[in-house]
Coordinates of C-alpha atoms and ligand atoms in Angstrom, one line a residue:
X21 CA -3.6 -0.9 -81.3
X22 CA -2.3 -4.1 -79.9
X23 CA 1.2 -2.9 -80.7
X24 CA 0.5 0.3 -78.9
X25 CA -0.9 -1.6 -75.8
X26 CA 2.1 -3.9 -75.8
X27 CA 4.5 -1.0 -76.0
X28 CA 2.9 1.0 -73.2
X29 CA 2.7 -2.0 -71.0
X30 CA 6.3 -2.6 -71.5
X31 CA 6.9 1.0 -70.8
X32 CA 5.0 0.9 -67.6
X33 CA 6.8 -2.3 -66.5
X34 CA 10.1 -0.6 -67.3
X35 CA 9.3 2.5 -65.4
X36 CA 8.0 0.7 -62.4
X37 CA 11.1 -1.5 -62.3
X38 CA 13.1 1.5 -62.7
X39 CA 11.5 3.2 -59.8
X40 CA 11.7 0.2 -57.7
X41 CA 15.3 -0.5 -58.3
X42 CA 16.4 3.0 -59.1
X43 CA 18.2 1.9 -62.3
X44 CA 19.9 4.2 -64.8
X45 CA 19.3 3.8 -68.5
X46 CA 22.6 2.0 -68.9
X47 CA 21.8 -0.4 -66.1
X48 CA 18.4 -1.1 -67.5
X49 CA 19.9 -1.9 -70.8
X50 CA 22.3 -4.3 -69.0
X51 CA 19.4 -5.9 -67.2
X52 CA 17.6 -6.7 -70.4
X53 CA 20.6 -7.9 -72.2
X54 CA 21.3 -10.0 -69.3
X55 CA 18.2 -11.9 -69.6
X56 CA 19.1 -12.7 -73.1
X57 CA 22.6 -13.8 -72.1
X58 CA 21.3 -15.9 -69.3
X59 CA 19.1 -17.7 -71.8
X60 CA 22.0 -18.1 -74.1
X61 CA 24.1 -19.4 -71.3
X62 CA 21.5 -21.9 -70.4
X63 CA 21.3 -23.1 -73.9
X64 CA 25.0 -23.3 -74.2
X65 CA 25.3 -25.1 -71.0
X66 CA 23.0 -27.7 -72.2
X67 CA 24.8 -28.0 -75.5
X68 CA 28.4 -28.1 -74.5
X69 CA 28.4 -29.0 -70.9
X70 CA 30.1 -26.6 -68.5
X71 CA 32.5 -24.2 -70.2
X72 CA 31.2 -20.9 -71.5
X73 CA 32.8 -19.5 -74.6
X74 CA 35.0 -16.6 -73.8
X75 CA 33.5 -14.3 -76.4
X76 CA 30.1 -14.1 -74.9
X77 CA 29.6 -10.7 -73.4
X78 CA 28.6 -11.1 -69.8
X79 CA 26.9 -8.2 -68.1
X80 CA 27.0 -6.7 -64.7
X81 CA 24.1 -8.7 -63.2
X82 CA 25.8 -11.9 -64.3
X83 CA 29.1 -10.9 -62.7
X84 CA 27.2 -9.8 -59.6
X85 CA 25.5 -13.2 -59.4
X86 CA 28.7 -15.1 -59.9
X87 CA 30.6 -13.1 -57.3
X88 CA 27.8 -13.6 -54.8
X89 CA 27.8 -17.3 -55.6
X90 CA 31.5 -17.3 -54.8
X91 CA 31.0 -15.3 -51.7
X92 CA 28.3 -17.7 -50.5
X93 CA 30.9 -20.5 -50.5
X94 CA 32.9 -18.8 -47.8
X95 CA 32.8 -20.4 -44.4
X96 CA 33.4 -17.6 -41.8
X97 CA 36.7 -17.9 -39.9
X98 CA 37.8 -21.0 -41.8
X99 CA 41.6 -21.1 -41.9
X100 CA 41.8 -18.1 -39.5
X101 CA 45.2 -17.6 -37.9
X102 CA 46.6 -19.6 -40.8
X103 CA 45.7 -23.0 -39.4
X104 CA 45.5 -26.1 -41.6
X105 CA 42.1 -27.1 -42.8
X106 CA 41.6 -30.7 -43.8
X107 CA 38.6 -31.5 -46.0
X108 CA 36.6 -34.7 -45.5
X109 CA 34.7 -37.3 -47.5
X110 CA 33.4 -36.4 -50.9
X111 CA 34.8 -32.9 -50.7
X112 CA 38.3 -34.2 -50.1
X113 CA 38.0 -36.4 -53.1
X114 CA 36.8 -33.6 -55.3
X115 CA 39.6 -31.4 -54.0
X116 CA 42.2 -34.0 -54.9
X117 CA 40.9 -34.1 -58.5
X118 CA 41.1 -30.3 -58.7
X119 CA 44.7 -30.4 -57.4
X120 CA 45.6 -31.9 -60.7
X121 CA 44.3 -28.8 -62.5
X122 CA 45.3 -25.9 -60.2
X123 CA 48.3 -27.5 -58.5
X124 CA 46.9 -26.5 -55.1
X125 CA 43.7 -27.0 -53.1
X126 CA 41.4 -24.6 -54.9
X127 CA 38.3 -26.1 -53.4
X128 CA 39.5 -25.2 -49.9
X129 CA 40.7 -21.8 -51.2
X130 CA 37.2 -21.1 -52.4
X131 CA 35.8 -21.8 -48.9
X132 CA 38.3 -19.7 -46.9
X133 CA 37.3 -16.1 -46.7
X134 CA 39.1 -13.6 -48.9
X135 CA 40.5 -12.1 -45.8
X136 CA 41.6 -14.3 -43.0
X137 CA 43.7 -13.6 -40.0
X138 CA 47.3 -14.8 -40.1
X139 CA 49.7 -15.6 -37.2
X140 CA 52.2 -13.0 -36.4
X141 CA 55.1 -15.0 -37.8
X142 CA 57.7 -12.4 -37.1
X143 CA 60.6 -12.6 -34.8
X144 CA 59.4 -10.8 -31.5
X145 CA 62.5 -8.6 -31.9
X146 CA 60.8 -7.0 -34.8
X147 CA 58.3 -5.3 -32.5
X148 CA 61.2 -3.2 -31.1
X149 CA 62.0 -1.7 -34.5
X150 CA 60.6 1.7 -35.3
X151 CA 59.7 2.9 -38.8
X152 CA 59.5 6.4 -40.1
X153 CA 56.0 7.8 -40.8
X154 CA 57.3 9.3 -43.9
X155 CA 58.4 6.6 -46.2
X156 CA 58.6 6.2 -50.0
X157 CA 55.3 4.9 -51.5
X158 CA 54.8 1.5 -53.0
X159 CA 53.3 0.1 -56.1
X160 CA 52.5 -3.5 -55.6
X161 CA 52.6 -5.3 -58.9
X162 CA 50.8 -8.7 -59.0
X163 CA 51.2 -10.6 -62.3
X164 CA 49.2 -13.6 -63.3
X165 CA 48.2 -15.8 -66.1
X166 CA 45.2 -18.0 -65.7
X167 CA 45.5 -18.0 -62.0
X168 CA 42.7 -19.3 -59.8
X169 CA 40.2 -16.6 -58.8
X170 CA 40.0 -17.0 -55.1
X171 CA 43.7 -17.1 -54.4
X172 CA 44.3 -14.1 -56.7
X173 CA 41.5 -12.1 -54.9
X174 CA 42.8 -13.2 -51.5
X175 CA 46.2 -11.8 -52.4
X176 CA 44.7 -8.4 -53.2
X177 CA 42.7 -8.2 -50.1
X178 CA 45.6 -9.3 -48.0
X179 CA 47.8 -6.6 -49.3
X180 CA 45.1 -3.9 -49.0
X181 CA 44.3 -5.0 -45.4
X182 CA 47.9 -5.2 -44.1
X183 CA 49.5 -2.1 -45.7
X184 CA 49.2 1.4 -44.3
X185 CA 47.0 3.3 -46.8
X186 CA 49.3 6.2 -47.0
X187 CA 52.2 4.0 -48.1
X188 CA 50.3 1.9 -50.6
X189 CA 50.1 4.0 -53.7
X190 CA 48.4 1.3 -55.8
X191 CA 48.0 -2.3 -56.5
X192 CA 48.6 -3.1 -60.1
X193 CA 47.2 -6.3 -61.4
X194 CA 48.8 -7.4 -64.7
X195 CA 46.8 -10.0 -66.5
X196 CA 49.2 -11.8 -68.8
X197 CA 46.5 -12.6 -71.4
X198 CA 44.5 -15.1 -69.3
X199 CA 41.7 -16.8 -71.1
X200 CA 39.8 -18.1 -68.1
X201 CA 36.3 -16.7 -68.2
X202 CA 36.2 -15.5 -64.6
X203 CA 39.3 -13.4 -65.2
X204 CA 37.7 -11.5 -68.0
X205 CA 34.9 -9.0 -67.3
X206 CA 34.2 -10.4 -63.9
X207 CA 37.5 -9.2 -62.5
X208 CA 36.9 -5.7 -63.9
X209 CA 33.5 -5.7 -62.3
X210 CA 35.0 -7.0 -59.0
X211 CA 37.5 -4.1 -59.0
X212 CA 34.7 -1.6 -59.7
X213 CA 32.3 -2.9 -57.1
X214 CA 34.4 -4.4 -54.3
X215 CA 37.8 -2.7 -54.3
X216 CA 39.1 0.9 -53.9
X217 CA 40.2 2.7 -57.0
X218 CA 43.9 2.3 -56.1
X219 CA 43.6 -1.3 -57.4
X220 CA 44.1 -1.1 -61.1
X221 CA 44.1 -3.8 -63.8
X222 CA 46.1 -4.0 -67.0
X223 CA 45.5 -6.6 -69.6
X224 CA 48.2 -7.7 -72.0
X225 CA 46.8 -8.6 -75.4
X226 CA 49.4 -11.2 -76.0
X227 CA 50.9 -13.7 -73.7
X228 CA 54.1 -12.1 -72.5
X229 CA 55.5 -14.4 -69.9
X230 CA 56.2 -13.4 -66.4
X231 CA 59.3 -11.3 -67.2
X232 CA 57.7 -9.1 -69.8
X233 CA 54.5 -9.0 -67.7
X234 CA 56.5 -7.5 -64.8
X235 CA 58.1 -5.0 -67.2
X236 CA 54.6 -3.9 -68.3
X237 CA 53.6 -3.5 -64.6
X238 CA 56.8 -1.5 -63.8
X239 CA 56.1 0.8 -66.8
X240 CA 52.6 1.5 -65.6
X241 CA 53.5 2.0 -61.9
X242 CA 53.7 5.4 -60.3
X243 CA 54.8 4.6 -56.7
X244 CA 58.3 5.3 -55.5
X245 CA 59.0 1.6 -54.9
X246 CA 58.0 -1.4 -57.0
X247 CA 57.0 -4.5 -55.0
X248 CA 56.4 -7.6 -57.1
X249 CA 54.2 -10.5 -55.8
X250 CA 53.0 -13.7 -57.3
X251 CA 49.2 -14.1 -57.5
X252 CA 48.9 -16.6 -54.6
X253 CA 50.4 -14.8 -51.6
X254 CA 49.2 -13.5 -48.2
X255 CA 51.2 -10.9 -46.3
X256 CA 51.8 -10.7 -42.6
X257 CA 51.1 -7.5 -40.7
X258 CA 53.8 -4.8 -41.0
X259 CA 55.3 -6.5 -44.0
X260 CA 55.6 -3.3 -46.0
X261 CA 57.2 -0.8 -43.6
X262 CA 60.5 -2.6 -43.2
X263 CA 61.0 -2.9 -46.9
X264 CA 60.3 0.8 -47.5
X265 CA 62.4 1.8 -44.6
X266 CA 65.4 0.0 -45.9
X267 CA 65.0 1.4 -49.4
X268 CA 64.8 4.9 -47.9
X269 CA 68.1 4.2 -46.2
X270 CA 69.7 2.6 -49.3
X271 CA 68.1 3.0 -52.7
X272 CA 70.3 0.4 -54.4
X273 CA 69.2 -2.3 -52.0
X274 CA 67.0 -4.9 -53.6
X275 CA 64.9 -6.6 -50.9
X276 CA 63.1 -9.8 -50.4
X277 CA 60.8 -10.7 -47.5
X278 CA 61.1 -14.0 -45.7
X279 CA 59.0 -16.2 -47.9
X280 CA 56.9 -18.6 -45.8
X281 CA 55.2 -21.6 -47.2
X282 CA 51.4 -21.7 -47.5
X283 CA 50.7 -25.4 -47.7
X284 CA 49.3 -26.4 -51.1
X285 CA 46.8 -28.8 -49.6
X286 CA 45.7 -27.4 -46.2
X287 CA 46.5 -23.7 -46.9
X288 CA 48.3 -23.7 -43.5
X289 CA 50.5 -20.7 -43.0
X290 CA 53.7 -22.5 -42.1
X291 CA 56.5 -21.0 -40.0
X292 CA 58.5 -22.2 -37.1
X293 CA 58.0 -20.4 -33.8
X294 CA 60.9 -22.2 -32.2
X295 CA 63.5 -21.1 -34.7
X296 CA 62.6 -17.5 -35.5
X297 CA 66.3 -16.4 -35.6
X298 CA 66.9 -18.8 -38.5
X299 CA 65.8 -18.4 -42.0
X300 CA 67.4 -19.2 -45.3
X301 CA 68.8 -17.0 -48.1
X302 CA 69.2 -17.7 -51.8
X303 CA 72.0 -19.8 -53.4
X304 CA 72.3 -21.5 -56.8
X305 CA 73.6 -24.7 -58.3
X306 CA 76.0 -25.0 -61.3
X307 CA 73.1 -26.4 -63.3
X308 CA 71.5 -22.9 -63.0
X309 CA 68.9 -23.6 -60.3
X310 CA 67.9 -21.5 -57.3
X311 CA 68.4 -23.1 -53.9
X312 CA 67.8 -22.2 -50.3
X313 CA 70.9 -22.0 -48.1
X314 CA 71.7 -21.2 -44.5
X315 CA 72.9 -17.7 -43.6
X316 CA 76.7 -18.1 -43.5
X317 CA 78.3 -17.5 -40.1
X318 CA 80.3 -14.6 -41.4
X319 CA 77.1 -12.9 -42.5
X320 CA 75.4 -13.6 -39.1
X321 CA 78.3 -11.8 -37.5
X322 CA 78.3 -8.9 -39.9
X323 CA 74.6 -8.1 -39.8
X324 CA 74.7 -7.8 -36.0
X325 CA 71.1 -8.9 -35.3
X326 CA 68.9 -11.7 -36.6
X327 CA 66.3 -9.1 -37.6
X328 CA 68.8 -6.8 -39.5
X329 CA 69.0 -6.8 -43.3
X330 CA 70.8 -10.0 -44.3
X331 CA 72.8 -10.2 -47.5
X332 CA 71.5 -12.9 -49.9
X333 CA 73.6 -14.1 -52.9
X334 CA 70.4 -14.7 -54.9
X335 CA 66.7 -14.5 -54.7
X336 CA 63.8 -16.8 -55.4
X337 CA 62.4 -14.2 -57.8
X338 CA 58.7 -13.7 -57.2
X339 CA 58.6 -11.5 -54.2
X340 CA 60.9 -8.5 -54.0
X341 CA 61.0 -4.7 -53.6
X342 CA 63.1 -2.3 -55.6
X343 CA 63.2 1.4 -55.9
X344 CA 61.3 2.2 -59.2
X345 CA 64.0 4.4 -60.8
X346 CA 66.7 2.0 -59.7
X347 CA 64.9 -0.9 -61.3
X348 CA 65.3 0.9 -64.7
X349 CA 68.8 2.1 -64.0
X350 CA 70.1 -1.3 -63.1
X351 CA 68.8 -2.9 -66.3
X352 CA 65.2 -3.9 -65.3
X353 CA 64.9 -7.4 -66.9
X354 CA 66.2 -9.2 -70.0
X355 CA 63.0 -8.7 -72.0
X356 CA 64.0 -11.6 -74.3
X357 CA 63.4 -14.1 -71.6
X358 CA 60.2 -16.0 -72.1
X359 CA 57.5 -17.4 -69.9
X360 CA 59.2 -18.5 -66.7
X361 CA 62.6 -19.1 -65.1
X362 CA 66.1 -17.8 -64.9
X363 CA 65.2 -14.1 -64.5
X364 CA 65.7 -14.4 -60.7
X365 CA 69.4 -15.4 -60.9
X366 CA 69.9 -12.9 -63.7
X367 CA 68.7 -10.1 -61.5
X368 CA 70.6 -11.3 -58.5
X369 CA 74.0 -11.5 -60.2
X370 CA 73.4 -8.2 -62.0
X371 CA 72.4 -6.3 -58.9
X372 CA 75.5 -7.5 -57.0
X373 CA 78.0 -7.2 -59.9
X374 CA 76.8 -3.8 -60.8
X375 CA 77.0 -2.2 -57.4
X376 CA 73.7 -2.8 -55.7
X377 CA 72.9 -5.3 -53.0
X378 CA 70.3 -8.0 -52.4
X379 CA 69.0 -8.4 -48.9
X380 CA 66.5 -10.4 -47.0
X381 CA 64.5 -8.2 -44.6
X382 CA 63.6 -10.6 -41.8
X383 CA 60.7 -8.5 -40.3
X384 CA 58.9 -8.6 -43.6
X385 CA 57.1 -11.9 -44.1
X386 CA 55.0 -13.0 -47.0
X387 CA 53.3 -16.4 -47.5
X388 CA 53.4 -18.1 -50.9
X389 CA 51.6 -21.2 -52.1
X390 CA 54.4 -23.3 -53.6
X391 CA 52.9 -25.5 -56.4
X392 CA 54.3 -28.7 -57.7
X393 CA 53.6 -27.9 -61.3
X394 CA 52.7 -25.0 -63.6
X395 CA 49.0 -24.7 -64.0
X396 CA 49.5 -22.7 -67.2
X397 CA 50.8 -23.4 -70.7
X398 CA 54.3 -22.9 -72.1
X399 CA 53.6 -21.6 -75.6
X400 CA 55.8 -23.6 -78.0
X401 CA 56.5 -26.1 -75.3
X402 CA 60.0 -24.7 -74.8
X403 CA 62.4 -25.2 -72.0
X404 CA 62.3 -21.5 -71.1
X405 CA 64.1 -22.0 -67.8
X406 CA 67.0 -23.6 -69.6
X407 CA 67.2 -21.0 -72.4
X408 CA 66.7 -18.0 -70.1
X409 CA 69.4 -19.4 -67.8
X410 CA 71.8 -19.8 -70.8
X411 CA 71.2 -16.1 -71.7
X412 CA 72.0 -15.1 -68.1
X413 CA 75.1 -17.4 -68.0
X414 CA 76.4 -15.9 -71.3
X415 CA 76.1 -12.3 -70.0
X416 CA 77.1 -12.6 -66.3
X417 CA 79.1 -15.7 -65.5
X418 CA 82.3 -15.2 -67.5
X419 CA 84.6 -18.3 -67.5
X420 CA 82.4 -20.0 -65.0
X421 CA 79.9 -20.6 -67.8
X422 CA 81.7 -23.9 -68.6
X423 CA 80.5 -25.3 -65.3
X424 CA 77.0 -24.6 -66.3
X425 CA 77.4 -26.1 -69.8
X426 CA 78.9 -29.2 -68.3
X427 CA 75.6 -29.7 -66.6
X428 CA 73.6 -28.6 -69.6
X429 CA 75.5 -29.7 -72.7
X430 CA 72.2 -29.6 -74.6
X431 CA 72.3 -25.8 -74.4
X432 CA 75.7 -25.3 -75.9
X433 CA 74.5 -25.3 -79.4
X434 CA 71.0 -23.9 -78.8
X435 CA 69.8 -20.7 -80.3
X436 CA 69.2 -18.5 -77.3
X437 CA 68.7 -15.2 -79.2
X438 CA 70.6 -12.0 -79.4
X439 CA 72.6 -10.8 -76.4
X440 CA 74.1 -7.6 -77.7
X441 CA 71.9 -5.3 -75.6
X442 CA 72.5 -7.1 -72.4
X443 CA 76.2 -7.3 -72.9
X444 CA 76.2 -3.5 -73.7
X445 CA 74.3 -3.0 -70.5
X446 CA 76.9 -4.8 -68.4
X447 CA 79.6 -2.7 -70.0
X448 CA 77.7 0.5 -69.6
X449 CA 77.2 -0.1 -65.9
X450 CA 80.8 -1.1 -65.5
X451 CA 79.9 -4.2 -63.6
X452 CA 82.4 -6.4 -61.8
X453 CA 83.4 -9.9 -62.9
X454 CA 81.6 -13.0 -61.8
X455 CA 84.7 -14.1 -59.9
X456 CA 84.4 -11.0 -57.8
X457 CA 80.8 -12.0 -57.0
X458 CA 81.9 -15.5 -56.0
X459 CA 84.7 -14.3 -53.8
X460 CA 82.9 -11.4 -52.1
X461 CA 79.2 -12.2 -52.1
X462 CA 79.1 -16.0 -52.1
X463 CA 82.5 -17.2 -50.7
X464 CA 80.8 -20.3 -49.3
X465 CA 79.7 -21.6 -52.7
X466 CA 81.3 -24.9 -53.8
X467 CA 83.2 -24.4 -57.0
X468 CA 84.0 -27.9 -58.4
X469 CA 87.3 -26.7 -60.0
X470 CA 88.7 -24.4 -57.3
X471 CA 90.4 -25.1 -54.0
X472 CA 90.4 -28.8 -54.8
X473 CA 93.2 -31.4 -54.9
X474 CA 91.6 -33.1 -58.0
X475 CA 88.5 -32.8 -60.1
X476 CA 86.9 -34.2 -63.2
X477 CA 86.4 -37.8 -64.2
X478 CA 87.5 -40.5 -61.7
X479 CA 88.6 -43.6 -63.6
X480 CA 89.3 -47.2 -62.7
X481 CA 90.1 -49.1 -65.8
X482 CA 87.5 -48.2 -68.4
X483 CA 84.8 -47.2 -65.9
X484 CA 84.3 -43.9 -64.1
X485 CA 82.5 -42.8 -60.9
X486 CA 79.0 -41.8 -61.9
X487 CA 75.9 -40.5 -60.1
X488 CA 73.7 -42.8 -62.3
X489 CA 71.3 -39.8 -62.8
X490 CA 70.6 -39.5 -59.1
X491 CA 71.0 -36.6 -56.8
X492 CA 68.3 -34.1 -57.8
X493 CA 65.4 -35.3 -55.8
X494 CA 66.9 -38.0 -53.6
X495 CA 68.0 -37.5 -50.0
X496 CA 70.9 -39.8 -50.6
X497 CA 72.0 -42.4 -53.2
X498 CA 74.6 -45.1 -53.7
X499 CA 77.6 -44.0 -55.6
X500 CA 77.8 -45.8 -59.0
X501 CA 80.1 -46.5 -61.8
X502 CA 79.6 -46.4 -65.6
X503 CA 81.6 -46.6 -68.8
X504 CA 83.6 -43.4 -69.0
X505 CA 82.1 -40.8 -71.2
X506 CA 84.4 -39.4 -73.9
X507 CA 84.2 -36.0 -72.2
X508 CA 83.6 -35.0 -68.6
X509 CA 79.8 -34.6 -68.1
X510 CA 78.2 -33.5 -64.9
X511 CA 77.2 -37.0 -64.0
X512 CA 80.9 -38.1 -64.0
X513 CA 82.3 -34.8 -62.6
X514 CA 83.6 -35.1 -59.0
X515 CA 86.0 -33.1 -56.9
X516 CA 88.3 -34.0 -54.0
X517 CA 88.3 -30.8 -51.9
X518 CA 91.2 -29.6 -49.8
X519 CA 89.2 -30.6 -46.8
X520 CA 89.0 -34.2 -48.0
X521 CA 85.4 -34.3 -49.4
X522 CA 84.8 -36.6 -52.4
X523 CA 82.1 -34.4 -53.7
X524 CA 79.5 -33.8 -56.5
X525 CA 77.5 -30.5 -56.1
X526 CA 76.2 -30.6 -52.6
X527 CA 76.5 -34.3 -52.1
X528 CA 79.6 -35.9 -50.5
X529 CA 80.7 -39.5 -50.4
X530 CA 80.4 -41.2 -47.0
X531 CA 80.4 -44.6 -45.5
X532 CA 77.4 -45.3 -43.4
X533 CA 77.8 -49.0 -42.6
X534 CA 81.4 -50.4 -42.7
X535 CA 80.1 -53.8 -41.5
X536 CA 77.9 -54.5 -44.5
X537 CA 79.3 -56.7 -47.4
X538 CA 80.0 -55.1 -49.7
X539 CA 80.4 -51.7 -48.1
X540 CA 78.5 -49.3 -50.2
X541 CA 79.6 -45.7 -50.6
X542 CA 76.7 -43.3 -50.1
X543 CA 76.3 -39.8 -51.5
X544 CA 74.8 -37.7 -48.8
X545 CA 74.4 -33.9 -48.2
X546 CA 77.8 -32.5 -47.4
X547 CA 78.0 -31.8 -43.7
X548 CA 81.4 -30.2 -43.7
X549 CA 82.4 -32.0 -40.4
X550 CA 84.9 -34.4 -42.0
X551 CA 84.0 -37.6 -40.0
X552 CA 82.6 -40.2 -42.3
X553 CA 82.9 -37.8 -45.3
X554 CA 86.7 -37.4 -45.1
X555 CA 88.9 -39.0 -47.8
X556 CA 92.6 -38.9 -48.5
X557 CA 94.4 -39.6 -51.7
X558 CA 97.6 -41.6 -51.6
X559 CA 99.4 -43.3 -54.5
X560 CA 96.2 -43.5 -56.5
X561 CA 94.2 -44.9 -53.7
X562 CA 91.2 -43.1 -52.2
X563 CA 91.0 -43.8 -48.5
X564 CA 88.1 -43.1 -46.2
X565 CA 89.9 -41.7 -43.2
X566 CA 87.5 -42.8 -40.5
X567 CA 87.2 -46.5 -41.6
X568 CA 90.6 -46.7 -43.4
X569 CA 88.8 -48.5 -46.2
X570 CA 89.7 -47.9 -49.8
X571 CA 87.4 -47.0 -52.7
X572 CA 87.1 -50.2 -54.7
X573 CA 85.7 -51.0 -58.1
X574 CA 86.0 -54.8 -58.1
X575 CA 82.3 -55.6 -58.2
X576 CA 81.2 -52.6 -60.3
X577 CA 80.9 -54.5 -63.6
X578 CA 78.2 -56.6 -62.0
X579 CA 76.5 -54.1 -59.7
X580 CA 77.1 -50.7 -61.4
X581 CA 78.1 -49.6 -57.9
X582 CA 81.4 -48.8 -56.3
X583 CA 82.3 -50.2 -52.9
X584 CA 84.8 -49.7 -50.1
X585 CA 87.1 -52.5 -49.0
X586 CA 90.3 -53.2 -47.0
X587 CA 93.2 -51.5 -48.8
X588 CA 95.2 -53.8 -50.9
X589 CA 97.5 -53.7 -54.0
X590 CA 94.5 -54.5 -56.2
X591 CA 94.3 -52.5 -59.4
X592 CA 90.6 -52.0 -58.6
X593 CA 91.7 -49.6 -55.9
X594 CA 93.7 -47.3 -58.2
X595 CA 91.9 -44.2 -59.3
X596 CA 93.0 -41.7 -62.0
X597 CA 91.5 -38.2 -62.0
X598 CA 91.3 -36.3 -65.3
X599 CA 92.5 -33.2 -63.5
X600 CA 94.8 -33.6 -60.6
X601 CA 97.3 -31.3 -58.8
X602 CA 99.0 -34.3 -57.3
Ligands
UD2_13 C1 59.4 -18.8 -58.7 C2 59.0 -17.4 -58.3 C3 58.4 -16.7 -59.5 C4 59.4 -16.6 -60.6 C5 60.0 -18.0 -60.9 C6 61.2 -18.0 -61.8 C7 58.7 -17.2 -55.9 C8 57.8 -17.4 -54.8 N1 58.2 -17.4 -57.1 O1 58.4 -19.6 -59.3 O2 57.9 -15.4 -59.2 O3 60.4 -15.7 -60.3 O4 60.4 -18.6 -59.7 O5 60.8 -17.5 -63.1 O6 59.8 -16.7 -55.8 N2 53.0 -15.8 -64.8 C9 52.7 -15.0 -65.8 N3 52.9 -15.3 -67.1 C10 53.5 -16.5 -67.4 C11 53.9 -17.4 -66.4 C12 53.6 -17.0 -65.0 O7 52.1 -13.9 -65.5 O8 53.7 -16.8 -68.6 C13 52.7 -15.5 -63.4 C14 52.0 -16.5 -62.5 O9 50.6 -16.5 -62.7 C15 52.5 -16.2 -61.1 C16 53.9 -15.6 -61.4 O10 54.0 -15.3 -62.7 O11 51.7 -15.2 -60.5 C17 55.0 -16.6 -61.0 O12 54.7 -17.9 -61.6 P1 54.7 -19.2 -60.7 O13 53.9 -19.0 -59.4 O14 54.3 -20.3 -61.5 O15 56.2 -19.3 -60.3 P2 56.9 -20.1 -59.0 O16 56.3 -19.6 -57.8 O17 56.9 -21.5 -59.3
MN14 MN1 54.4 -18.7 -57.4

């Protein structure tokens, strides 16, 4: 009898609850399971502290509660118009601690609404441009591994909000096997309850790395054009139309927006109102790194207008648009590249060498949070940037690969995997040599061994000019000397250009203070204006033209530095280059 009473009471409670809340069977089931899970969570929380095991099945009510908790953190209009927000007191401290985990200010990101207004960072001339109503449709592919929730969600809302619905076919989220709890069921639930069905989620069951994650996204996409974004971006109004318009005009054009910086601490959307005609395009260094460079004068003249498509030798990699079929035709990606790095230069060289073009579209602007470290793991702890880049170098850079290996001798003997397929691809597409690329696409690049009077090691007695490991993060450094290495390595590899620069990569030797004693020689960004950076070579002496002082090694044994002194017959002023045309 008591069992019967108990059962019927339960039944009555169930049905009233059901009537009150209008719940379906399934939802009711969820509600009950939830109570159990909540209890389990409480117990677990007490036991292990804060982290919930990932294998606990959360249910809808939990997700709903968590999402509402997140939504409750939002401060309306905070960060609107992309302004900087500075946290104070205890919050600021907490935010700083969390910076060490996420590599950006997650605490602030949690407080800024998912959709905030941004400044119209575009050049005013963009408003005069007209776009067709009928444009190819876009699949926006956003890949992520263990990205922070609020910045990921903000990226999605931003794209949805600032893209014309008829042009946005879908947003494809590709989860590269994240194990963060909030990116599990909760993300699914968020999609179902907060976002339109055109936002889709794919989960990779194994960590694929960003290259293979993008490939997975591209395979699943159905739009005419693929647009890849990182998971911490915000787009500026009318970012999409100019990209699609250009692809409609030229299907082999691979496009990048202007990438603006979203400050990692204040989340300010940074751009310069006063210099809207100026933006940078992509370059690269001989050590295989991407760099930003000014638009060359010749290109400024060719493109006609500062808002016209601007040719870019390379791209940063994360944000670009490419016609979907063309993406596959031109060789998609090297699927053997792991985790992070190198794929951007690979695609840049490949597109140019195989008949396409890479262009910056100035009226399309997207903000990106640049982080100072990777908030995710590198499985196996491998230098994936180095290995991926070596794969790229072997396939695309021909004889110029020696300049890369001089910078990365450690990669000469490394196992970088099989390249047969990629080499066959290059052959099949009948791609042009790297030399063609340098001459036609990037004529401004400094090639340490070409158009120079001398290059290689610069020796005085048994010591050689040496950068003493400087020059990657420094603004400037004093030029040093060190025992000559048996073979030229990048730290001892200098060039004397035909315009008189004594140069290493993008640093040029100059004299800043001829009155100091001793006069130190400073390596500073090459300015190309001769002046204090002009040197001439005569009978073994290296003479700074402006000061008429000679490069002098006399105190280098004590100081490890080279100096400049009045020219004399001293043997300390005689320099031998390992390769010289004199
Ligand atoms: C830049 C690019 C980035 C990529 C990289 C070179 C921009 C703004 N960003 O570095 O897109 O081209 O250069 O490889 O141009 N991710 C995964 N799986 C992984 C690792 C990363 O899905 O194993 C995701 C990650 O969550 C992020 C995206 O890939 O959404 C790019 O990673 P990042 O933001 O760490 O790269 P970033 O901006 O430093
Ligand atoms: Mn990024």
